[in-house]
Amino acid sequence: MSDVMSLAESKLATYLDTFPSGETQPSSASTTASIFPRVFCCKTKESIYCKECCRLLVPDRVLPRPVSHRKTMIVEPAEAERPLNLPFHLDVILDDRRGSSTGLHAVVLLSEEEEAKRQVSSVDAQQEHPQSLTNVALIDIARGDDVPRYDSSTYLLFPSPGESVPIDEVAATINTLVVLDCKWTKSGLARSNQELSRLQKVHLSKPPKQSYFWRWHNAGDGMMSTIEAIYYAAFEVLQQKCDLFSNSRRISQSNIQQCITERDNLVHLLWIFGHQRAATIRSARKNGQPAPCTREGKEKQRELRKTIGTEKHLKDIEMGKVLKEECRRKRDKQKTERDASGKEDDNS
């Protein structure tokens, strides 16, 4: 399994290097604009996607082909152009701000457009999962969504010593994978929620030590963003399927190749992540700072979070003085206006 995870890490590293981060980029990155204009959606301006309705806000031509095939419900394109698809149904349980969520990226990229859904035949439309594309659902705790009642074919991706099992050991039995999208320090929902607490927990067989996420933490190696965890989990499960196909005499070479293509397509789950990560790198370089997704950058963020006597602490003190002065001026202005208004009333 270590070879499988090494392959997954290598493919992801290569993929993320194609996004324009300020250095010379491979030609594959030049076809996608490095900065997408903000557009109005759900009464606000957003770039790339809308956090409210989970709709992509970029032209179809800039999307990776597996994503655009998914959006238009093209399930049987050329063998080498399979749509982005997961080997299980995915439930993302959000217990964080939508602006901080990377699990939301999976919801955005794996949700079919309503127009495409209407084009499905009436027979397929009556099926639970039209045209064999796996479903993805968002359960937003902050907005009052209830955690569904799950059956025994549902697993919770949540590493827990003594409780969780390697995901490759149960890969063949996973129908739905539940993923928590929350801060690393706010994972108590997995035990406090009745429906989640009774689910069998799974963990990655060999978690990568390096995360490409630009937010820092103190939880040690193996911690990563939600979208990275979804990618690695799906890669492991799909690799198991590919191995079973390869060892079976009843599976055609064409089906084996389709399975491998779907596995390799999984990196496109990080298409939004890749653009956001590249933007943080460009911003850091512009300000002469290390990229926040590197070890050096994360260490700098940790240092800045230490308050007493640090650069951030001094900046916060100065900012506090500025804000106090602004408040004082505002109060003085309001008092002057009230006094002037009172004198006018007296004169009248």
PDB file of C-alpha atoms in Angstrom, residues 145-344:
ATOM      1  CA  ASP A 145     -28.805  20.447   8.631  1.00  0.00           C
ATOM      2  CA  ASP A 146     -29.345  17.109  10.342  1.00  0.00           C
ATOM      3  CA  VAL A 147     -26.877  14.257  10.024  1.00  0.00           C
ATOM      4  CA  PRO A 148     -28.669  11.475   8.087  1.00  0.00           C
ATOM      5  CA  ARG A 149     -29.307   8.007   9.456  1.00  0.00           C
ATOM      6  CA  TYR A 150     -26.698   5.742   7.880  1.00  0.00           C
ATOM      7  CA  ASP A 151     -26.507   2.001   7.315  1.00  0.00           C
ATOM      8  CA  SER A 152     -23.637  -0.445   7.773  1.00  0.00           C
ATOM      9  CA  SER A 153     -22.192   0.311   4.320  1.00  0.00           C
ATOM     10  CA  THR A 154     -21.335   3.843   5.457  1.00  0.00           C
ATOM     11  CA  TYR A 155     -17.925   4.637   6.927  1.00  0.00           C
ATOM     12  CA  LEU A 156     -16.516   7.711   8.643  1.00  0.00           C
ATOM     13  CA  LEU A 157     -13.081   8.928   7.556  1.00  0.00           C
ATOM     14  CA  PHE A 158     -11.730   9.753  10.987  1.00  0.00           C
ATOM     15  CA  PRO A 159      -8.407   8.410  12.295  1.00  0.00           C
ATOM     16  CA  SER A 160      -8.830   7.190  15.848  1.00  0.00           C
ATOM     17  CA  PRO A 161      -6.339   4.852  17.605  1.00  0.00           C
ATOM     18  CA  GLY A 162      -8.004   1.584  18.534  1.00  0.00           C
ATOM     19  CA  GLU A 163     -11.214   2.413  16.683  1.00  0.00           C
ATOM     20  CA  SER A 164     -10.455   3.128  13.024  1.00  0.00           C
ATOM     21  CA  VAL A 165      -9.283   0.547  10.494  1.00  0.00           C
ATOM     22  CA  PRO A 166      -7.229   1.091   7.322  1.00  0.00           C
ATOM     23  CA  ILE A 167      -9.555   2.092   4.513  1.00  0.00           C
ATOM     24  CA  ASP A 168      -8.050  -0.439   2.096  1.00  0.00           C
ATOM     25  CA  GLU A 169      -9.238  -3.280   4.369  1.00  0.00           C
ATOM     26  CA  VAL A 170     -12.904  -2.361   3.854  1.00  0.00           C
ATOM     27  CA  ALA A 171     -12.675  -0.727   0.430  1.00  0.00           C
ATOM     28  CA  ALA A 172     -14.958  -3.279  -1.246  1.00  0.00           C
ATOM     29  CA  THR A 173     -17.780  -2.650   1.251  1.00  0.00           C
ATOM     30  CA  ILE A 174     -17.842   1.153   1.240  1.00  0.00           C
ATOM     31  CA  ASN A 175     -20.996   2.543  -0.316  1.00  0.00           C
ATOM     32  CA  THR A 176     -20.890   5.962   1.364  1.00  0.00           C
ATOM     33  CA  LEU A 177     -17.930   7.753   2.902  1.00  0.00           C
ATOM     34  CA  VAL A 178     -18.625  10.488   5.443  1.00  0.00           C
ATOM     35  CA  VAL A 179     -15.993  13.185   5.869  1.00  0.00           C
ATOM     36  CA  LEU A 180     -15.901  15.866   8.558  1.00  0.00           C
ATOM     37  CA  ASP A 181     -14.890  19.322   7.382  1.00  0.00           C
ATOM     38  CA  CYS A 182     -13.871  21.243  10.476  1.00  0.00           C
ATOM     39  CA  LYS A 183     -10.850  22.700  12.234  1.00  0.00           C
ATOM     40  CA  TRP A 184      -8.302  20.152  13.456  1.00  0.00           C
ATOM     41  CA  THR A 185      -9.051  21.282  17.016  1.00  0.00           C
ATOM     42  CA  LYS A 186     -12.826  20.942  16.585  1.00  0.00           C
ATOM     43  CA  SER A 187     -13.403  17.279  15.764  1.00  0.00           C
ATOM     44  CA  GLY A 188     -15.577  16.348  18.747  1.00  0.00           C
ATOM     45  CA  LEU A 189     -18.637  16.066  16.495  1.00  0.00           C
ATOM     46  CA  ALA A 190     -17.498  12.585  15.460  1.00  0.00           C
ATOM     47  CA  ARG A 191     -18.171  11.356  19.004  1.00  0.00           C
ATOM     48  CA  SER A 192     -20.882  13.723  20.208  1.00  0.00           C
ATOM     49  CA  ASN A 193     -23.262  13.120  17.300  1.00  0.00           C
ATOM     50  CA  GLN A 194     -25.221   9.889  17.747  1.00  0.00           C
ATOM     51  CA  GLU A 195     -25.324   8.970  14.055  1.00  0.00           C
ATOM     52  CA  LEU A 196     -21.623   9.604  13.517  1.00  0.00           C
ATOM     53  CA  SER A 197     -20.459   7.947  16.731  1.00  0.00           C
ATOM     54  CA  ARG A 198     -21.887   4.563  15.699  1.00  0.00           C
ATOM     55  CA  LEU A 199     -20.223   4.515  12.280  1.00  0.00           C
ATOM     56  CA  GLN A 200     -17.148   2.379  11.651  1.00  0.00           C
ATOM     57  CA  LYS A 201     -14.186   4.751  11.443  1.00  0.00           C
ATOM     58  CA  VAL A 202     -11.501   4.387   8.783  1.00  0.00           C
ATOM     59  CA  HIS A 203      -8.140   6.017   8.223  1.00  0.00           C
ATOM     60  CA  LEU A 204      -5.705   6.290   5.341  1.00  0.00           C
ATOM     61  CA  SER A 205      -3.437   3.260   5.199  1.00  0.00           C
ATOM     62  CA  LYS A 206      -0.316   5.390   4.952  1.00  0.00           C
ATOM     63  CA  PRO A 207      -1.053   9.110   5.377  1.00  0.00           C
ATOM     64  CA  PRO A 208       1.347  11.404   3.528  1.00  0.00           C
ATOM     65  CA  LYS A 209       3.614  13.402   5.805  1.00  0.00           C
ATOM     66  CA  GLN A 210       3.376  16.493   3.633  1.00  0.00           C
ATOM     67  CA  SER A 211       0.217  18.527   3.204  1.00  0.00           C
ATOM     68  CA  TYR A 212      -0.042  21.156   0.488  1.00  0.00           C
ATOM     69  CA  PHE A 213      -2.526  23.156   2.553  1.00  0.00           C
ATOM     70  CA  TRP A 214      -1.521  26.738   3.302  1.00  0.00           C
ATOM     71  CA  ARG A 215      -3.005  26.770   6.815  1.00  0.00           C
ATOM     72  CA  TRP A 216      -0.761  25.686   9.666  1.00  0.00           C
ATOM     73  CA  HIS A 217      -1.485  23.441  12.652  1.00  0.00           C
ATOM     74  CA  ASN A 218       0.277  21.882  15.617  1.00  0.00           C
ATOM     75  CA  ALA A 219      -1.229  18.415  15.274  1.00  0.00           C
ATOM     76  CA  GLY A 220       1.874  16.783  13.801  1.00  0.00           C
ATOM     77  CA  ASP A 221       2.535  14.965  10.516  1.00  0.00           C
ATOM     78  CA  GLY A 222      -0.261  13.274   8.620  1.00  0.00           C
ATOM     79  CA  MET A 223      -2.763  16.106   9.059  1.00  0.00           C
ATOM     80  CA  MET A 224      -4.121  17.620   5.860  1.00  0.00           C
ATOM     81  CA  SER A 225      -6.990  19.551   4.350  1.00  0.00           C
ATOM     82  CA  THR A 226     -10.356  17.869   3.867  1.00  0.00           C
ATOM     83  CA  ILE A 227     -10.081  17.823   0.069  1.00  0.00           C
ATOM     84  CA  GLU A 228      -6.640  16.184   0.266  1.00  0.00           C
ATOM     85  CA  ALA A 229      -8.047  13.509   2.597  1.00  0.00           C
ATOM     86  CA  ILE A 230     -10.935  12.847   0.190  1.00  0.00           C
ATOM     87  CA  TYR A 231      -8.475  12.508  -2.694  1.00  0.00           C
ATOM     88  CA  TYR A 232      -6.212  10.017  -0.911  1.00  0.00           C
ATOM     89  CA  ALA A 233      -9.158   7.987   0.409  1.00  0.00           C
ATOM     90  CA  ALA A 234     -10.725   7.750  -3.055  1.00  0.00           C
ATOM     91  CA  PHE A 235      -7.341   6.854  -4.579  1.00  0.00           C
ATOM     92  CA  GLU A 236      -6.899   3.943  -2.165  1.00  0.00           C
ATOM     93  CA  VAL A 237     -10.400   2.594  -2.739  1.00  0.00           C
ATOM     94  CA  LEU A 238     -10.200   2.930  -6.506  1.00  0.00           C
ATOM     95  CA  GLN A 239      -6.764   1.315  -6.570  1.00  0.00           C
ATOM     96  CA  GLN A 240      -8.265  -1.690  -4.807  1.00  0.00           C
ATOM     97  CA  LYS A 241     -10.870  -1.893  -7.560  1.00  0.00           C
ATOM     98  CA  CYS A 242      -8.188  -1.644 -10.260  1.00  0.00           C
ATOM     99  CA  ASP A 243      -6.210  -4.433  -8.606  1.00  0.00           C
ATOM    100  CA  LEU A 244      -9.299  -6.669  -8.462  1.00  0.00           C
ATOM    101  CA  PHE A 245      -9.990  -5.997 -12.141  1.00  0.00           C
ATOM    102  CA  SER A 246      -6.397  -6.754 -13.092  1.00  0.00           C
ATOM    103  CA  ASN A 247      -6.491 -10.086 -11.242  1.00  0.00           C
ATOM    104  CA  SER A 248      -9.781 -11.163 -12.807  1.00  0.00           C
ATOM    105  CA  ARG A 249      -9.966 -13.018 -16.105  1.00  0.00           C
ATOM    106  CA  ARG A 250     -13.558 -11.880 -16.599  1.00  0.00           C
ATOM    107  CA  ILE A 251     -12.752  -8.162 -16.786  1.00  0.00           C
ATOM    108  CA  SER A 252     -11.806  -6.772 -20.168  1.00  0.00           C
ATOM    109  CA  GLN A 253      -8.686  -4.727 -20.721  1.00  0.00           C
ATOM    110  CA  SER A 254     -10.916  -1.810 -21.681  1.00  0.00           C
ATOM    111  CA  ASN A 255     -12.639  -1.846 -18.282  1.00  0.00           C
ATOM    112  CA  ILE A 256      -9.310  -2.079 -16.511  1.00  0.00           C
ATOM    113  CA  GLN A 257      -8.061   0.969 -18.409  1.00  0.00           C
ATOM    114  CA  GLN A 258     -11.231   2.887 -17.575  1.00  0.00           C
ATOM    115  CA  CYS A 259     -10.666   2.144 -13.901  1.00  0.00           C
ATOM    116  CA  ILE A 260      -7.068   3.387 -14.086  1.00  0.00           C
ATOM    117  CA  THR A 261      -8.211   6.540 -15.910  1.00  0.00           C
ATOM    118  CA  GLU A 262     -10.827   7.259 -13.235  1.00  0.00           C
ATOM    119  CA  ARG A 263      -8.168   6.778 -10.558  1.00  0.00           C
ATOM    120  CA  ASP A 264      -5.811   9.197 -12.295  1.00  0.00           C
ATOM    121  CA  ASN A 265      -8.650  11.714 -12.753  1.00  0.00           C
ATOM    122  CA  LEU A 266      -8.997  12.052  -8.989  1.00  0.00           C
ATOM    123  CA  VAL A 267      -6.309  14.768  -8.869  1.00  0.00           C
ATOM    124  CA  HIS A 268      -8.854  17.127 -10.452  1.00  0.00           C
ATOM    125  CA  LEU A 269     -10.668  17.121  -7.121  1.00  0.00           C
ATOM    126  CA  LEU A 270      -7.969  19.634  -6.174  1.00  0.00           C
ATOM    127  CA  TRP A 271      -8.534  21.982  -9.116  1.00  0.00           C
ATOM    128  CA  ILE A 272     -10.032  24.754  -6.963  1.00  0.00           C
ATOM    129  CA  PHE A 273      -7.525  23.984  -4.205  1.00  0.00           C
ATOM    130  CA  GLY A 274      -4.692  24.281  -6.735  1.00  0.00           C
ATOM    131  CA  HIS A 275      -5.767  27.763  -7.849  1.00  0.00           C
ATOM    132  CA  GLN A 276      -6.229  28.968  -4.268  1.00  0.00           C
ATOM    133  CA  ARG A 277      -2.878  27.545  -3.233  1.00  0.00           C
ATOM    134  CA  ALA A 278      -1.157  29.196  -6.196  1.00  0.00           C
ATOM    135  CA  ALA A 279      -2.758  32.523  -5.252  1.00  0.00           C
ATOM    136  CA  THR A 280      -1.360  32.297  -1.703  1.00  0.00           C
ATOM    137  CA  ILE A 281       2.102  31.570  -3.110  1.00  0.00           C
ATOM    138  CA  ARG A 282       1.936  34.547  -5.494  1.00  0.00           C
ATOM    139  CA  SER A 283       0.787  36.840  -2.699  1.00  0.00           C
ATOM    140  CA  ALA A 284       3.554  35.682  -0.351  1.00  0.00           C
ATOM    141  CA  ARG A 285       6.252  36.139  -2.976  1.00  0.00           C
ATOM    142  CA  LYS A 286       4.952  39.596  -3.809  1.00  0.00           C
ATOM    143  CA  ASN A 287       5.417  40.534  -0.135  1.00  0.00           C
ATOM    144  CA  GLY A 288       8.806  38.862   0.130  1.00  0.00           C
ATOM    145  CA  GLN A 289       7.485  36.089   2.377  1.00  0.00           C
ATOM    146  CA  PRO A 290       7.879  32.292   2.158  1.00  0.00           C
ATOM    147  CA  ALA A 291       4.970  30.423   0.591  1.00  0.00           C
ATOM    148  CA  PRO A 292       2.472  29.574   3.368  1.00  0.00           C
ATOM    149  CA  CYS A 293       2.110  25.973   2.150  1.00  0.00           C
ATOM    150  CA  THR A 294       5.808  25.250   2.761  1.00  0.00           C
ATOM    151  CA  ARG A 295       7.304  24.162   6.082  1.00  0.00           C
ATOM    152  CA  GLU A 296       9.108  27.499   6.324  1.00  0.00           C
ATOM    153  CA  GLY A 297       5.906  29.418   5.650  1.00  0.00           C
ATOM    154  CA  LYS A 298       3.893  27.444   8.204  1.00  0.00           C
ATOM    155  CA  GLU A 299       6.578  27.913  10.819  1.00  0.00           C
ATOM    156  CA  LYS A 300       6.463  31.660  10.221  1.00  0.00           C
ATOM    157  CA  GLN A 301       2.684  31.599  10.678  1.00  0.00           C
ATOM    158  CA  ARG A 302       3.132  29.745  13.963  1.00  0.00           C
ATOM    159  CA  GLU A 303       5.607  32.349  15.159  1.00  0.00           C
ATOM    160  CA  LEU A 304       3.276  35.178  14.204  1.00  0.00           C
ATOM    161  CA  ARG A 305       0.492  33.548  16.228  1.00  0.00           C
ATOM    162  CA  LYS A 306       2.608  33.777  19.367  1.00  0.00           C
ATOM    163  CA  THR A 307       1.493  37.051  20.868  1.00  0.00           C
ATOM    164  CA  ILE A 308       3.880  38.424  23.490  1.00  0.00           C
ATOM    165  CA  GLY A 309       6.847  40.300  22.046  1.00  0.00           C
ATOM    166  CA  THR A 310       6.389  39.162  18.457  1.00  0.00           C
ATOM    167  CA  GLU A 311       6.099  41.184  15.272  1.00  0.00           C
ATOM    168  CA  LYS A 312       2.402  40.398  15.108  1.00  0.00           C
ATOM    169  CA  HIS A 313       1.920  41.489  18.714  1.00  0.00           C
ATOM    170  CA  LEU A 314       3.532  44.864  18.052  1.00  0.00           C
ATOM    171  CA  LYS A 315       1.452  45.325  14.905  1.00  0.00           C
ATOM    172  CA  ASP A 316      -1.694  44.464  16.845  1.00  0.00           C
ATOM    173  CA  ILE A 317      -0.808  47.044  19.506  1.00  0.00           C
ATOM    174  CA  GLU A 318      -0.334  49.741  16.871  1.00  0.00           C
ATOM    175  CA  MET A 319      -3.537  48.746  15.124  1.00  0.00           C
ATOM    176  CA  GLY A 320      -5.365  48.904  18.441  1.00  0.00           C
ATOM    177  CA  LYS A 321      -4.113  52.462  18.984  1.00  0.00           C
ATOM    178  CA  VAL A 322      -5.315  53.452  15.511  1.00  0.00           C
ATOM    179  CA  LEU A 323      -8.752  51.939  16.081  1.00  0.00           C
ATOM    180  CA  LYS A 324      -9.074  53.663  19.476  1.00  0.00           C
ATOM    181  CA  GLU A 325      -8.160  56.990  17.904  1.00  0.00           C
ATOM    182  CA  GLU A 326     -10.701  56.483  15.144  1.00  0.00           C
ATOM    183  CA  CYS A 327     -13.391  55.671  17.737  1.00  0.00           C
ATOM    184  CA  ARG A 328     -12.469  58.766  19.743  1.00  0.00           C
ATOM    185  CA  ARG A 329     -12.722  60.994  16.671  1.00  0.00           C
ATOM    186  CA  LYS A 330     -16.047  59.449  15.763  1.00  0.00           C
ATOM    187  CA  ARG A 331     -17.423  60.080  19.267  1.00  0.00           C
ATOM    188  CA  ASP A 332     -16.153  63.691  19.205  1.00  0.00           C
ATOM    189  CA  LYS A 333     -17.752  64.254  15.803  1.00  0.00           C
ATOM    190  CA  GLN A 334     -21.069  62.811  16.969  1.00  0.00           C
ATOM    191  CA  LYS A 335     -20.955  64.976  20.138  1.00  0.00           C
ATOM    192  CA  THR A 336     -20.222  68.078  18.077  1.00  0.00           C
ATOM    193  CA  GLU A 337     -23.119  67.300  15.750  1.00  0.00           C
ATOM    194  CA  ARG A 338     -25.462  66.734  18.714  1.00  0.00           C
ATOM    195  CA  ASP A 339     -24.382  69.974  20.337  1.00  0.00           C
ATOM    196  CA  ALA A 340     -24.901  71.880  17.095  1.00  0.00           C
ATOM    197  CA  SER A 341     -28.320  70.306  16.666  1.00  0.00           C
ATOM    198  CA  GLY A 342     -29.252  71.284  20.235  1.00  0.00           C
ATOM    199  CA  LYS A 343     -28.264  74.916  19.693  1.00  0.00           C
ATOM    200  CA  GLU A 344     -30.381  75.073  16.543  1.00  0.00           C
TER     201      GLU A 344
END
